Amino acid sequence: MDPVTLSLLSFLMSLFLYIVYRAWKVNQYWKERGVPHTKPMLFIGNSLPLILGTCPPGEIYEKLCKQFPNESYFGFFESIIPELIIQDVELIEKILIKDFVHFSDRGLKLDDRHNPLDSTLAGLGGSRWKTVRNRLSPIFSSGKLKEMFEWISGCGDELIKHLEAGPKKDVDLMEILGCFTSDIRGSCLLGLVANNMANPGNEFRRVAGARMEPTYRNRISFLLSHNHTLSKFLNLTFNHPHTLQYFSNIVKDAIKHRRENGYQRNDLIQLIMQLQDKGYVEVPSKDSADEYLDNDAAQNFELTLDQITGHTITLLVGGFNVISAGMLFTLYELSRNPEIQEKLREEILKEVNLAGALTYEALGQMPYLEQCIKESLRMYPLAHKFSHKCTKQYTFPSGLTVEPGQIVVIPVSAIHNNPKYYPEPREYRPERFARDQKLPACAFIPFGAGPRTCFAKRFAMLELKYCLATLLRNYTFNISPKTKLPIKMSSSDITTTPKEPVYFNIENLK
């Protein structure tokens, strides 16, 4: 073997051994700090089930938490990134609320300057996140939601027409509810009559659904999203180029049409145009639910059209699957518990009769409806986990100190199904959320908590309430024998969705 070849082989072998050593060294991270953890694999860490999709993510975190039942936290390795999983709600409250200044970033590294159409609040950090959130939050103030209710109601009428025209036995509601939420968001956000209910295979629905498809590409993007270097090097994005181009054209064409023709409509497009022109969204009047709004007009604020379009795309397609799944799971549990379904129907019919119609105000007078939805979101949380990044050195009461850059994980599914907080957690009990019941501050976090709470959560809850009230005042629902019970969750989706179709038998109210 000639010297050049020998030198090259020696170099490659040395490089390989160095990489292996560095990976091994990373795997000693939690051991060196005395933090309990499961033994990781080289390069893969504890992420093999997540990478292969062999188990639903929520169940993975539940199983991990059960391995350390008496620990407030434990170590985990997402590939080569050491993460700290927090399962004590008092510590979670410190991270999300009381000591938020130490964990203000979500840790997702999507470059909205380089890829402006990927703009999302979850990917922003520091003062930039605060500024953008303060400007976007008024979009979903109570007054704005009330103005949008007209468009939501119109989509509800189409939902009933669709169900009346279709079969009532063995109905797979997931696709129908997905079309319904697509129509709502198309109307409320873009001012479009998407007509997904009548034509579920149209381009709008197909392109929007592609973003959340449970593909290996999306799964790997999700796993690598906490690594800034890799994210930037790989030009990481959760969106398909066609998805970005399609919705970018819709948003920009809509803005151009309105500016040229002086057209106005109470929807998101109108509000982001106001945001462009004034740097803020006007909130003529606030109610008690709007106290979180903070329009600090003195802050310097600039968003390009592409960045605004990116936030709009996130709002538009980010909630399609998760909200329709939330509707489905609530109907599933109500069908399994007919006495609860009937009690809820009585409340809905009573308030609708008093108001004369299903109005925005009538929905606000249905506490049991909210309890039923919250219990479903507890059992089937929209997100399996939330991640936060340490931005300022922090020492836990136990003495463990975490440095800036450390990722901490809140395992939502595990918290929501912990019998310590919810006795018999797999039993559907809406009364857990009655007004006279007290829960620890962060024992229920389907939308997060504290300053990083999902700013569109009230819009999501309005969608859920309206859909369920509309359906239950017209129909009764039962699980079809065609449904495979018990239902199982998808192991390939990054959100909580059923693995197989859930079929219902639907009957008109007499």
XYZ file of C-alpha atoms in Angstrom:
510
model
C 0.000 0.000 0.000
C 1.499 3.319 -1.052
C 2.158 6.012 1.602
C -0.513 8.415 0.289
C -3.246 5.796 0.509
C -2.028 4.692 3.928
C -2.055 8.285 5.177
C -5.558 8.831 3.825
C -6.845 5.656 5.485
C -5.180 6.629 8.744
C -6.779 10.059 8.589
C -10.227 8.617 7.870
C -9.874 6.061 10.677
C -8.784 8.785 13.103
C -11.698 10.951 12.039
C -14.132 8.069 12.473
C -12.785 7.233 15.947
C -12.968 10.914 16.935
C -16.611 11.151 15.829
C -17.443 7.959 17.731
C -15.659 9.318 20.799
C -17.556 12.605 20.631
C -20.871 10.748 20.303
C -19.922 8.561 23.274
C -18.941 11.647 25.254
C -22.328 13.258 24.549
C -24.012 10.112 25.875
C -22.241 10.617 29.226
C -23.854 14.051 29.650
C -26.564 13.125 32.141
C -24.465 10.490 33.888
C -21.779 13.084 34.639
C -24.415 15.359 36.141
C -26.032 12.681 38.270
C -29.360 12.904 36.453
C -31.351 9.654 36.071
C -31.774 8.631 32.431
C -32.220 5.690 30.102
C -29.122 4.365 28.347
C -28.743 5.978 24.905
C -27.436 4.525 21.644
C -24.555 6.112 19.767
C -25.744 8.868 17.387
C -29.414 7.849 17.843
C -29.731 8.453 21.570
C -33.199 7.400 22.798
C -34.904 8.427 19.544
C -35.068 5.115 17.684
C -38.842 4.599 18.260
C -39.470 8.207 17.174
C -37.343 7.830 14.042
C -38.858 4.502 13.038
C -42.387 5.453 14.085
C -42.887 2.199 15.975
C -44.850 3.768 18.837
C -47.028 6.878 19.175
C -44.885 9.742 20.525
C -47.283 10.392 23.383
C -47.003 6.785 24.559
C -43.208 6.948 24.335
C -43.116 9.871 26.764
C -45.675 8.218 29.045
C -43.559 5.050 29.204
C -40.437 7.066 29.933
C -42.146 8.929 32.769
C -43.350 5.649 34.275
C -39.733 4.449 34.385
C -38.963 7.331 36.769
C -42.186 7.664 38.815
C -40.533 9.363 41.788
C -38.317 11.772 39.851
C -39.209 15.390 39.113
C -37.105 15.209 35.958
C -34.862 12.812 34.029
C -32.494 12.836 31.074
C -33.297 11.951 27.481
C -31.282 12.023 24.278
C -33.001 13.158 21.099
C -30.369 11.800 18.703
C -27.189 13.600 19.882
C -28.979 16.326 21.828
C -29.332 15.831 25.610
C -32.744 16.983 26.822
C -34.220 17.262 30.297
C -37.774 15.927 30.610
C -39.772 17.644 33.366
C -42.735 15.757 34.845
C -43.387 17.669 38.062
C -46.082 20.313 37.503
C -44.582 22.701 40.055
C -41.319 22.732 38.103
C -43.288 23.072 34.866
C -45.029 26.119 36.323
C -41.639 27.640 37.134
C -40.379 27.040 33.592
C -43.492 28.237 31.766
C -44.626 31.047 34.068
C -42.761 32.021 37.250
C -39.203 31.781 35.908
C -40.096 32.147 32.239
C -37.277 34.650 31.669
C -34.837 31.720 31.963
C -36.696 29.606 29.360
C -38.221 32.159 27.007
C -37.320 30.406 23.740
C -38.931 27.288 22.322
C -35.676 25.989 20.901
C -36.954 25.557 17.354
C -34.481 26.976 14.887
C -36.265 28.073 11.743
C -34.644 31.095 10.100
C -37.461 33.513 9.229
C -35.023 35.985 7.665
C -33.537 33.409 5.300
C -36.824 31.527 4.850
C -39.476 34.209 5.564
C -42.329 32.003 4.354
C -41.477 29.609 7.207
C -42.233 32.330 9.762
C -43.856 30.983 12.910
C -43.927 32.277 16.470
C -42.616 28.941 17.768
C -39.440 29.459 15.732
C -38.736 32.980 17.038
C -36.899 33.848 20.220
C -35.927 36.749 22.424
C -37.166 40.274 21.809
C -38.056 39.406 18.215
C -40.575 36.802 19.422
C -42.070 39.220 21.975
C -42.446 42.001 19.427
C -44.069 39.809 16.775
C -46.393 38.163 19.296
C -47.533 41.514 20.672
C -48.440 42.601 17.171
C -50.200 39.379 16.164
C -52.094 38.619 19.397
C -54.910 41.176 18.872
C -55.888 39.288 15.721
C -57.708 36.839 18.001
C -59.097 39.236 20.585
C -62.677 38.604 21.699
C -63.990 41.401 19.490
C -62.222 40.049 16.402
C -63.477 36.511 17.060
C -67.011 37.809 17.379
C -66.664 39.561 14.031
C -65.403 36.317 12.444
C -68.289 34.294 13.852
C -70.464 35.117 10.848
C -68.062 33.244 8.565
C -67.769 30.302 10.973
C -71.558 30.033 11.104
C -71.757 29.885 7.314
C -69.366 26.921 7.300
C -71.584 25.198 9.880
C -74.574 25.453 7.575
C -72.552 23.731 4.848
C -71.527 20.997 7.295
C -75.164 20.157 8.069
C -76.067 20.180 4.358
C -73.243 17.770 3.657
C -74.265 15.373 6.429
C -77.910 15.503 5.368
C -77.001 14.576 1.801
C -74.704 11.699 2.791
C -75.019 8.288 4.479
C -75.743 8.078 8.185
C -74.206 4.665 8.836
C -70.496 3.873 9.152
C -69.509 7.497 8.602
C -65.778 8.326 8.748
C -65.983 11.802 10.245
C -62.269 12.624 10.213
C -62.199 13.755 6.593
C -65.533 15.573 6.912
C -64.329 17.457 9.996
C -61.036 18.194 8.250
C -62.925 19.777 5.360
C -65.031 21.733 7.846
C -61.976 23.206 9.618
C -60.378 23.897 6.226
C -63.472 25.838 5.171
C -63.476 27.809 8.432
C -59.836 28.784 8.134
C -60.105 29.549 4.456
C -63.013 31.885 5.183
C -61.883 33.478 8.473
C -58.237 33.837 7.560
C -58.175 34.362 3.803
C -61.708 35.428 2.909
C -62.034 32.427 0.593
C -64.964 30.173 -0.104
C -62.755 27.086 -0.240
C -65.726 24.737 -0.725
C -63.829 21.773 0.722
C -67.040 20.230 2.031
C -68.514 19.896 -1.452
C -65.194 19.050 -3.083
C -62.856 17.410 -0.537
C -60.280 16.573 -3.185
C -59.724 20.154 -4.320
C -56.285 21.720 -4.426
C -56.796 23.899 -1.335
C -57.476 20.919 0.916
C -54.836 18.723 -0.716
C -52.032 21.278 -0.523
C -52.894 22.318 3.046
C -52.953 18.710 4.230
C -49.521 17.971 2.755
C -47.788 20.076 5.445
C -48.845 17.750 8.250
C -48.501 14.450 6.416
C -46.759 11.850 8.627
C -43.758 11.453 6.308
C -40.188 10.573 7.245
C -39.181 13.991 5.902
C -41.456 15.784 8.375
C -40.423 13.483 11.218
C -36.695 14.040 10.615
C -37.288 17.799 10.261
C -39.058 17.772 13.619
C -36.247 15.793 15.301
C -33.517 18.093 13.928
C -35.359 21.349 14.546
C -33.566 21.968 17.885
C -30.122 21.858 16.262
C -29.387 25.358 14.967
C -26.280 24.373 13.014
C -27.899 21.436 11.222
C -31.136 23.346 10.650
C -29.278 26.169 8.947
C -26.911 23.906 7.017
C -29.753 21.727 5.717
C -32.009 24.752 5.087
C -34.589 23.001 7.280
C -38.250 23.638 6.573
C -41.514 21.964 7.546
C -43.194 23.150 4.377
C -43.184 21.735 0.884
C -42.147 24.322 -1.735
C -45.471 23.861 -3.524
C -47.374 24.503 -0.267
C -45.479 27.739 0.301
C -45.917 28.914 -3.271
C -49.616 28.044 -3.417
C -50.630 29.862 -0.236
C -48.170 32.683 -0.772
C -49.882 33.458 -4.071
C -53.327 33.350 -2.412
C -52.317 35.747 0.376
C -50.506 38.203 -1.882
C -53.253 38.168 -4.519
C -55.883 38.781 -1.844
C -53.970 41.739 -0.409
C -53.380 43.180 -3.877
C -57.079 42.814 -4.822
C -58.269 44.539 -1.647
C -55.838 47.424 -1.959
C -56.730 48.017 -5.598
C -60.501 47.762 -5.070
C -60.910 49.140 -1.551
C -62.586 45.905 -0.435
C -62.785 45.153 3.292
C -63.881 42.076 5.237
C -63.621 40.998 8.887
C -60.924 38.350 8.459
C -57.211 37.777 8.961
C -56.191 39.279 5.626
C -57.798 42.589 6.596
C -56.032 42.528 9.960
C -52.583 41.816 8.543
C -53.109 44.646 6.060
C -53.767 46.879 9.067
C -50.645 45.436 10.655
C -48.657 46.351 7.541
C -50.016 49.879 7.400
C -49.976 50.840 11.085
C -47.561 48.396 12.700
C -50.298 47.136 15.020
C -53.839 45.744 15.040
C -56.498 48.005 16.492
C -58.540 46.639 19.399
C -61.411 49.125 19.842
C -62.530 47.558 23.113
C -61.222 44.803 25.341
C -62.968 42.405 27.675
C -61.460 40.533 30.619
C -60.209 37.785 28.305
C -58.032 40.311 26.429
C -55.828 41.349 29.348
C -52.860 39.537 27.812
C -52.793 41.981 24.865
C -49.916 44.431 24.920
C -49.575 46.808 22.002
C -46.303 48.449 22.882
C -46.414 50.880 19.977
C -43.020 52.316 20.865
C -41.252 49.091 19.899
C -39.577 49.016 16.532
C -41.524 46.574 14.410
C -40.958 45.495 10.864
C -42.387 42.480 9.098
C -41.933 41.853 5.411
C -44.831 40.697 3.289
C -43.207 37.252 3.032
C -42.897 37.009 6.822
C -46.533 38.010 7.324
C -47.488 35.479 4.655
C -45.467 32.836 6.523
C -47.348 33.483 9.776
C -50.625 33.332 7.866
C -49.703 29.971 6.326
C -48.822 28.624 9.790
C -52.201 29.728 11.159
C -53.980 28.396 8.104
C -52.597 24.878 7.784
C -51.084 24.293 11.225
C -54.433 23.586 12.848
C -56.273 21.596 10.181
C -55.507 18.115 11.450
C -55.183 18.831 15.163
C -58.484 20.704 15.498
C -60.457 18.208 13.429
C -58.882 15.428 15.519
C -59.970 17.269 18.673
C -63.538 17.341 17.350
C -63.364 13.651 16.458
C -62.039 12.546 19.848
C -64.739 14.525 21.674
C -67.454 12.913 19.556
C -65.849 9.527 20.151
C -65.939 9.921 23.939
C -69.469 11.349 23.867
C -70.559 8.337 21.818
C -68.991 6.006 24.385
C -70.777 7.906 27.155
C -74.351 8.528 25.921
C -75.518 9.975 29.252
C -72.833 12.674 28.999
C -73.782 13.310 25.377
C -77.415 13.790 26.353
C -76.561 16.103 29.249
C -74.447 18.237 26.921
C -77.193 18.299 24.280
C -79.672 19.569 26.844
C -77.362 22.466 27.694
C -76.839 23.312 24.010
C -80.555 23.236 23.152
C -81.428 25.288 26.220
C -78.978 28.090 25.381
C -79.859 28.070 21.679
C -83.558 28.406 22.541
C -82.842 31.285 24.913
C -80.719 33.113 22.336
C -82.974 32.249 19.402
C -79.985 30.886 17.443
C -76.526 29.432 17.930
C -74.715 32.720 18.538
C -71.272 33.693 19.777
C -72.832 34.775 23.074
C -74.789 31.523 23.413
C -71.583 29.485 23.116
C -70.157 31.517 25.981
C -73.026 30.324 28.189
C -72.236 26.603 27.764
C -69.822 25.638 30.567
C -70.473 21.911 30.228
C -69.535 22.072 26.544
C -66.200 23.580 27.522
C -65.719 20.904 30.185
C -66.347 18.137 27.633
C -63.853 19.642 25.197
C -61.213 20.141 27.878
C -61.552 16.548 29.041
C -61.035 15.370 25.464
C -57.991 17.609 25.103
C -56.673 16.144 28.328
C -57.058 12.546 27.162
C -55.953 13.275 23.599
C -53.701 16.374 23.738
C -53.132 18.130 20.422
C -49.350 18.106 20.949
C -47.409 15.307 22.632
C -44.838 17.659 24.136
C -43.580 21.232 24.354
C -39.916 22.140 24.296
C -38.263 25.195 25.807
C -34.645 26.311 25.631
C -32.764 27.693 28.593
C -31.782 31.277 27.762
C -30.303 32.216 31.122
C -28.515 29.957 33.614
C -31.007 28.369 35.993
C -30.732 26.238 39.131
C -33.591 23.934 40.093
C -34.561 23.517 43.774
C -32.716 20.165 43.728
C -29.449 21.940 42.962
C -29.197 20.911 39.303
C -27.973 23.828 37.189
C -28.780 24.047 33.487
C -26.863 26.290 31.127
C -28.125 28.452 28.234
C -28.917 26.293 25.236
C -30.199 23.337 27.270
C -33.505 21.972 25.976
C -36.168 21.079 28.541
C -39.201 19.043 27.488
C -42.727 19.148 28.901
C -44.346 15.725 28.179
C -47.961 16.844 27.779
C -49.445 13.368 27.260
C -47.724 12.029 30.370
C -48.853 14.978 32.515
C -52.447 14.741 31.276
C -52.615 11.015 32.000
C -50.867 11.028 35.350
C -53.193 9.516 38.021
C -51.556 11.830 40.574
C -53.426 14.707 38.960
C -56.298 12.824 37.316
C -57.553 9.699 39.118
C -58.473 6.969 36.618
C -57.078 9.075 33.778
C -58.507 6.955 30.957
C -62.045 7.559 32.189
C -63.892 10.401 30.453
C -65.064 12.748 33.225
C -65.889 16.313 32.139
C -66.637 17.277 35.746
C -62.870 17.356 36.351
C -63.035 20.810 34.788
C -66.082 22.124 36.629
C -65.602 25.607 38.051
C -65.518 24.338 41.641
C -62.659 21.927 40.875
C -59.068 22.973 41.459
C -56.136 21.680 39.439
C -52.438 22.536 39.777
C -51.546 25.470 37.533
C -49.806 23.420 34.826
C -51.570 20.074 35.066
C -53.647 20.966 31.975
C -51.624 22.466 29.141
C -53.056 21.488 25.719
C -52.075 24.917 24.349
C -49.083 25.497 26.597
C -49.056 28.014 29.463
C -47.581 31.366 30.336
C -46.305 33.889 27.774
C -45.671 31.134 25.211
C -49.284 29.939 25.246
C -50.612 29.391 21.722
C -51.981 32.820 20.837
C -54.640 31.258 18.556
C -56.044 28.997 21.284
C -59.307 30.956 21.627
C -59.863 30.694 17.888
C -59.248 26.932 18.152
C -61.646 26.620 21.092
C -64.279 28.609 19.200
C -63.959 26.183 16.260
C -64.326 23.207 18.595
C -67.301 24.642 20.478
C -69.169 25.736 17.389
C -68.672 22.453 15.546
C -69.778 20.283 18.471
C -72.756 22.497 19.338
C -73.860 22.477 15.687
C -73.611 18.707 15.408
C -75.182 17.829 18.760
C -78.197 20.096 18.317
C -78.999 18.226 15.112
C -77.841 14.640 15.629
C -77.061 11.861 18.070
C -73.825 9.950 17.605
C -72.945 6.320 18.262
C -69.804 4.318 17.570
C -70.268 2.049 14.576
C -69.442 -1.665 15.010
C -67.102 -1.130 12.051
C -64.734 0.808 14.317
C -61.850 -1.224 15.720
C -61.890 -0.794 19.483
C -60.063 0.325 21.460
C -58.842 2.973 19.059
C -55.081 3.356 18.733
C -53.042 6.440 18.008
C -50.903 6.900 14.913
C -47.212 6.270 15.524
C -46.143 8.137 12.395
C -47.838 11.488 13.074
C -46.233 14.265 15.125
C -49.678 15.194 16.476
C -52.362 13.072 18.145
C -54.455 11.383 15.471
C -56.148 7.959 15.280
C -54.237 5.198 13.540
C -57.341 3.844 11.794
C -60.681 5.391 10.841
C -63.277 5.949 13.561
C -66.749 5.240 12.181
C -69.982 6.679 13.560
C -73.687 5.973 13.143
C -75.574 9.264 13.029
C -79.276 9.812 13.745
C -81.320 12.964 13.256
C -82.913 14.332 16.401
C -86.634 13.699 16.498
